[in-house]
Coordinates of C-alpha atoms in Angstrom, one line a residue:
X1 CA 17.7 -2.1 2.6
X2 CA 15.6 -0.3 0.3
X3 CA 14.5 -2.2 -2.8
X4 CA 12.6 -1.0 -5.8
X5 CA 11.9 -1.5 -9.4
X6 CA 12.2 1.1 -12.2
X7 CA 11.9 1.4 -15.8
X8 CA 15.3 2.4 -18.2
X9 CA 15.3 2.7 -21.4
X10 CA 12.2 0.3 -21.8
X11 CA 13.3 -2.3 -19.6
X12 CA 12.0 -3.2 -16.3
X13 CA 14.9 -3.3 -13.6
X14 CA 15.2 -4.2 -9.8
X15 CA 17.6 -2.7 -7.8
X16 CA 18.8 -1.2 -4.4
X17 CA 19.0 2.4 -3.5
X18 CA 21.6 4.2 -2.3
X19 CA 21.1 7.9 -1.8
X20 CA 20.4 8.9 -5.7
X21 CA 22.1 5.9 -7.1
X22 CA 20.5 2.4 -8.4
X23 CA 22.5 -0.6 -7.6
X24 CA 20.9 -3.0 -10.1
X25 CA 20.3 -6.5 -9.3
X26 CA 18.6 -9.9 -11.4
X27 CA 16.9 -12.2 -10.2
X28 CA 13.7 -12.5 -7.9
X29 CA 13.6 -9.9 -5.3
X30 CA 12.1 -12.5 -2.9
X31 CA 15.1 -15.3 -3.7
X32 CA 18.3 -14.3 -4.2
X33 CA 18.7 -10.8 -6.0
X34 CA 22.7 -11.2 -7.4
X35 CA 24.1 -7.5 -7.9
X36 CA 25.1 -7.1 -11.6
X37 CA 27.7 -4.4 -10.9
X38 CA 25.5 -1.9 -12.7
X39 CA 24.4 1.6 -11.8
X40 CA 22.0 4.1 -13.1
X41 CA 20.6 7.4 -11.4
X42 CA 16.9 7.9 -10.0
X43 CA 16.9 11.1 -12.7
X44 CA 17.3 8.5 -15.5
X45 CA 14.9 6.4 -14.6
X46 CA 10.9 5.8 -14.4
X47 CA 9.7 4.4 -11.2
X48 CA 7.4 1.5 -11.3
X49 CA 5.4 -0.3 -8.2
X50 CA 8.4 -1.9 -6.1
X51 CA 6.6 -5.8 -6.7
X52 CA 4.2 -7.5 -8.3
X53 CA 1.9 -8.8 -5.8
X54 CA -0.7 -11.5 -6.7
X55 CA -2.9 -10.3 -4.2
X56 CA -3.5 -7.2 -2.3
X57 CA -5.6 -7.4 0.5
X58 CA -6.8 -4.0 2.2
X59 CA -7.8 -3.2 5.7
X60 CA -11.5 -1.5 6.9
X61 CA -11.6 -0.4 9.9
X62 CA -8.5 -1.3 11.5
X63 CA -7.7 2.2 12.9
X64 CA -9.2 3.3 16.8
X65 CA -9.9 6.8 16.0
X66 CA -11.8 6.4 12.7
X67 CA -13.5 4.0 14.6
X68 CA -14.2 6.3 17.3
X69 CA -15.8 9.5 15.4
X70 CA -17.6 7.1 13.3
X71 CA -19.7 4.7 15.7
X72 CA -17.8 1.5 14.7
X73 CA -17.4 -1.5 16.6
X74 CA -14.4 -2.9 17.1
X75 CA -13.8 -5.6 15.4
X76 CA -13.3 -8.5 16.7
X77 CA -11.3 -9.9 13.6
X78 CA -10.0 -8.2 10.8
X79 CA -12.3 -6.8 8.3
X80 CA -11.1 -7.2 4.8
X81 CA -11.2 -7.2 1.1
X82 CA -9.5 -7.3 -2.5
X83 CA -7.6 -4.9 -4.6
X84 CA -7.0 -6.3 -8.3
X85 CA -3.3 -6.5 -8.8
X86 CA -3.9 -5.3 -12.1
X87 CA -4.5 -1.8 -10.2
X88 CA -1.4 -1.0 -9.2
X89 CA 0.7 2.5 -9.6
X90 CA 4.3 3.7 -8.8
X91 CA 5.6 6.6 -7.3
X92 CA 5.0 8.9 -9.4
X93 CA 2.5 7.6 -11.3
X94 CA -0.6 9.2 -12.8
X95 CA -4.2 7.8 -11.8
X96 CA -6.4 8.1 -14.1
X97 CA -9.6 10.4 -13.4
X98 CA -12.7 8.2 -13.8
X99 CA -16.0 8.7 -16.0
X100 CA -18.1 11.5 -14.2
X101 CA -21.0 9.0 -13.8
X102 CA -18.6 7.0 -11.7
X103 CA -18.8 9.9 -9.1
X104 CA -16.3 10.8 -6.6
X105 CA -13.2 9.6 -5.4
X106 CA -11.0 9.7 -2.0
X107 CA -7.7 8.8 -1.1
X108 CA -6.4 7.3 1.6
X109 CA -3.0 7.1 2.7
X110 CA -2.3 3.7 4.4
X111 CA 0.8 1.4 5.6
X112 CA 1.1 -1.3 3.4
X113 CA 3.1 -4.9 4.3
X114 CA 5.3 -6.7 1.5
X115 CA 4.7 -10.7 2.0
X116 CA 8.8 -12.8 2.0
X117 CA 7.6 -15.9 1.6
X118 CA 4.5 -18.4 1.3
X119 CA 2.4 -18.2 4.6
X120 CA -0.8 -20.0 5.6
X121 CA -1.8 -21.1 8.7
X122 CA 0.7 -19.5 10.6
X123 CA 2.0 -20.0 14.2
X124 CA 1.5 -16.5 15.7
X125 CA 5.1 -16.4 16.7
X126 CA 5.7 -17.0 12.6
X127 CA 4.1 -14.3 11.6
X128 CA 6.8 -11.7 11.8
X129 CA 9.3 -13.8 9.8
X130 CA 7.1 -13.7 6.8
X131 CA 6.9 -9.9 6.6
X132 CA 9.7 -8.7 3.8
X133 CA 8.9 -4.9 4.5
X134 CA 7.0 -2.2 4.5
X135 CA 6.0 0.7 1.7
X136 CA 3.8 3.6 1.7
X137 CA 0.4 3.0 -0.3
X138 CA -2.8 5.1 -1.7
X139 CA -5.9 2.8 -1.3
X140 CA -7.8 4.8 -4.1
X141 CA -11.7 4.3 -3.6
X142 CA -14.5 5.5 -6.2
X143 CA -16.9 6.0 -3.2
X144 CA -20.4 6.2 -4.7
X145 CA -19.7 3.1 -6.4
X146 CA -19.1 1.0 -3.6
X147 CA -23.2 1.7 -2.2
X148 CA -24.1 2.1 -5.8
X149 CA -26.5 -0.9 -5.4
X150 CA -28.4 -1.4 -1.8
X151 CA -28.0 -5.0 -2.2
X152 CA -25.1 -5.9 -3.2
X153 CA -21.8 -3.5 -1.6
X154 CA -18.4 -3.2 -4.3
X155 CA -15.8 -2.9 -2.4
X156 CA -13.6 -5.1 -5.1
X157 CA -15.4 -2.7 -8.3
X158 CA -14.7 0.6 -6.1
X159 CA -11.0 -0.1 -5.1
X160 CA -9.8 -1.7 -8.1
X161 CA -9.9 1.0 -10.9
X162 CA -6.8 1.8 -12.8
X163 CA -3.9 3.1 -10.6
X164 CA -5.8 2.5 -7.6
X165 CA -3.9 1.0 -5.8
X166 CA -0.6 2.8 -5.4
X167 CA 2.5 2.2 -3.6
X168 CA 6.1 2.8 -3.3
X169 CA 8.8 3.9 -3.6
X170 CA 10.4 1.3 -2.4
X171 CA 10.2 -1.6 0.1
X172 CA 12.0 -1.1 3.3
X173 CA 13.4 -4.1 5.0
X174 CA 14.3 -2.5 8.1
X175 CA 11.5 0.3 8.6
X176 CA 9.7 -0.1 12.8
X177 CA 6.4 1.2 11.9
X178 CA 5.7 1.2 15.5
X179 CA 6.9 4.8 16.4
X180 CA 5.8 6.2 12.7
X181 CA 3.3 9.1 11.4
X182 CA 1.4 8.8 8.5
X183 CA 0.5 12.2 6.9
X184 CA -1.0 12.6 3.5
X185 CA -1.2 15.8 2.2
X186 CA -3.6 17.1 -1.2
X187 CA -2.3 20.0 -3.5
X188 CA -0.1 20.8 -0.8
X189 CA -2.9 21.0 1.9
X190 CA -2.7 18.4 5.2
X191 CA -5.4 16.3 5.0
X192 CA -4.0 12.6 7.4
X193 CA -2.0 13.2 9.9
X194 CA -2.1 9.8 12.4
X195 CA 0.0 7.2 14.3
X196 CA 0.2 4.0 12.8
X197 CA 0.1 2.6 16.6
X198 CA -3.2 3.4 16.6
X199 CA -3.9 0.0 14.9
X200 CA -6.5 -2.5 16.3
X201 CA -4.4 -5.4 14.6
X202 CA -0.8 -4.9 13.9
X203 CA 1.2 -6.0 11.1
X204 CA 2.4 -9.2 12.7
X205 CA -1.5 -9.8 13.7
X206 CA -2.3 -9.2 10.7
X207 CA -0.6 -11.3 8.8
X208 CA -1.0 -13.9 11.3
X209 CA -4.9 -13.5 11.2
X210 CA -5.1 -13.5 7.4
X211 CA -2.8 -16.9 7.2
X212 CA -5.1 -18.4 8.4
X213 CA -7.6 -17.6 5.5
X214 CA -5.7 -17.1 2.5
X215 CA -2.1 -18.8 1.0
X216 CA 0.2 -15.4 1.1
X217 CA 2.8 -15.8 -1.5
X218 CA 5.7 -13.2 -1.4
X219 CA 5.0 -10.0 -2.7
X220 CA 1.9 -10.2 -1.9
X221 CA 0.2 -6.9 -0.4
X222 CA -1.6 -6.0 2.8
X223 CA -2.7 -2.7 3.2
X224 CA -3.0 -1.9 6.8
X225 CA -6.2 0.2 6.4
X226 CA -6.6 4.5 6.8
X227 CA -7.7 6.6 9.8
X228 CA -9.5 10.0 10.3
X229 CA -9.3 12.8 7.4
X230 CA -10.3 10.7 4.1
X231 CA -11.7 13.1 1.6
X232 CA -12.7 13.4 -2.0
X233 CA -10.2 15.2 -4.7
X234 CA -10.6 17.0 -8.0
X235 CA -9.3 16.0 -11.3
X236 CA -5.5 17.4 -11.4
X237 CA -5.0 16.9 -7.6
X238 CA -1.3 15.9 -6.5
X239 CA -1.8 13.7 -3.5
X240 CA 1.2 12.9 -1.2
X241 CA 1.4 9.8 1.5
X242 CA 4.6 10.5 3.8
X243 CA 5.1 7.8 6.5
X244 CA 8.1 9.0 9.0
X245 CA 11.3 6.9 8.6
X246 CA 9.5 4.9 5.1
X247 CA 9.7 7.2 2.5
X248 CA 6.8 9.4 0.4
X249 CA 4.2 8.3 -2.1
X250 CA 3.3 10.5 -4.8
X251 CA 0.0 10.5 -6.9
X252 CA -1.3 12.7 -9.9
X253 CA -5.4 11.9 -10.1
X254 CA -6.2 13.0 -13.3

């Protein structure tokens, strides 16, 4: 199933899609969504981030070829930090450029897992039962900020501008992302083009490792981390993440 949440005619509404069509629903998306025997089309509607996580954790260095061509280690855990929820864009959304002083800005096109229900301290064999789904997600970075100062790196100030943290359309319940290419293309132009199975921790380890840090509440966000071809963009620049078998994110910066 594909779930997402959209905007009509001011109101925020959850719903299924099938093909073009909106199968609206009430309730929480991560109890039990009862369908209200409503319809609308996607051409009528405004697409909005598919939940509201309370946290979204991203990934560094979680990919073997960025590690590779870069001189990392692998880690021997996962290497993490904090998006603020208050970041988040849609499909279709615009990000807003930043102030010039604030320098440049990359995407990166990553996986991202959709917490189903409160997890901490998980059994590794648990792990897979708390994953909801998958979407497709932009972890925008303002990448001279986060070195700004030599003591102190901002990985929370440089990933958490407005918009920055996009994702969508929807979240797939049924997606593998075992077999799956990510590809992220800029104005058109290939930029990411990588196998998600190139992971040093998968989903399920992921989540399984992070339990064992954090309380995960559902719709929470883990964003599996981004490979080789992570660039800066211009003001104006239409970025696409396309995941094979997920769906495709689109982003206006600027």
């Amino acid at each position: 199933m594909r779930w997402m949440r959209c905007e009509h005619e001011g109101r925020a509404r959850l719903g299924l899609l099938e093909g073009d069509a909106v199968l609206l629903h009430e309730g929480e998306l991560f109890g039990a969504p009862r369908p209200t025997g409503e319809q609308l089309q996607l051409a009528d509607v405004r697409w909005l981030p598919p939940c509201q996580p309370g946290q979204i954790v991203g990934l560094w260095n979680n990919f073997r070829a960025a590690a590779a061509k870069n001189g990392w280690a692998e880690p021997a855990e996962p290497l993490y930090f904090f998006k603020s929820p208050a970041a988040a864009s849609g499909h279709g959304g615009t990000v807003p450029a930043v102030a010039p002083e604030v320098g440049r800005v990359a995407y990166e096109g990553e996986l991202a897992i959709v917490i189903g229900r409160a997890a901490h301290r998980l059994a590794r064999d648990e792990a897979a039962s708390a994953i909801f789904g998958y979407t497709v997600a932009n972890d925008f970075t303002a990448m001279e900020l986060l070195n700004r100062d030599a003591s102190f790196a901002q990985w929370a100030r440089a990933k958490s501008l407005p918009g920055f943290a996009a994702f969508g359309p929807w979240i797939d319940t049924a997606f593998d992302p075992v077999p799956a290419l990510l590809r992220t293309r800029v104005a058109g132009r290939e930029r990411q083009n990588y196998a998600l199975a190139d992971m040093f921790f998968s989903p399920e380890e992921l989540v399984w490792r992070l339990s064992q840090d954090l309380l995960l509440q559902p719709g929470d966000l883990i964003f599996c981390g981004t490979s080789l071809g992570v660039l800066p963009m211009k003001p104006g620049s239409e970025v696409e993440v396309e995941i094979d078998g997920l769906g495709l994110l689109r982003s206006t910066y600027g």
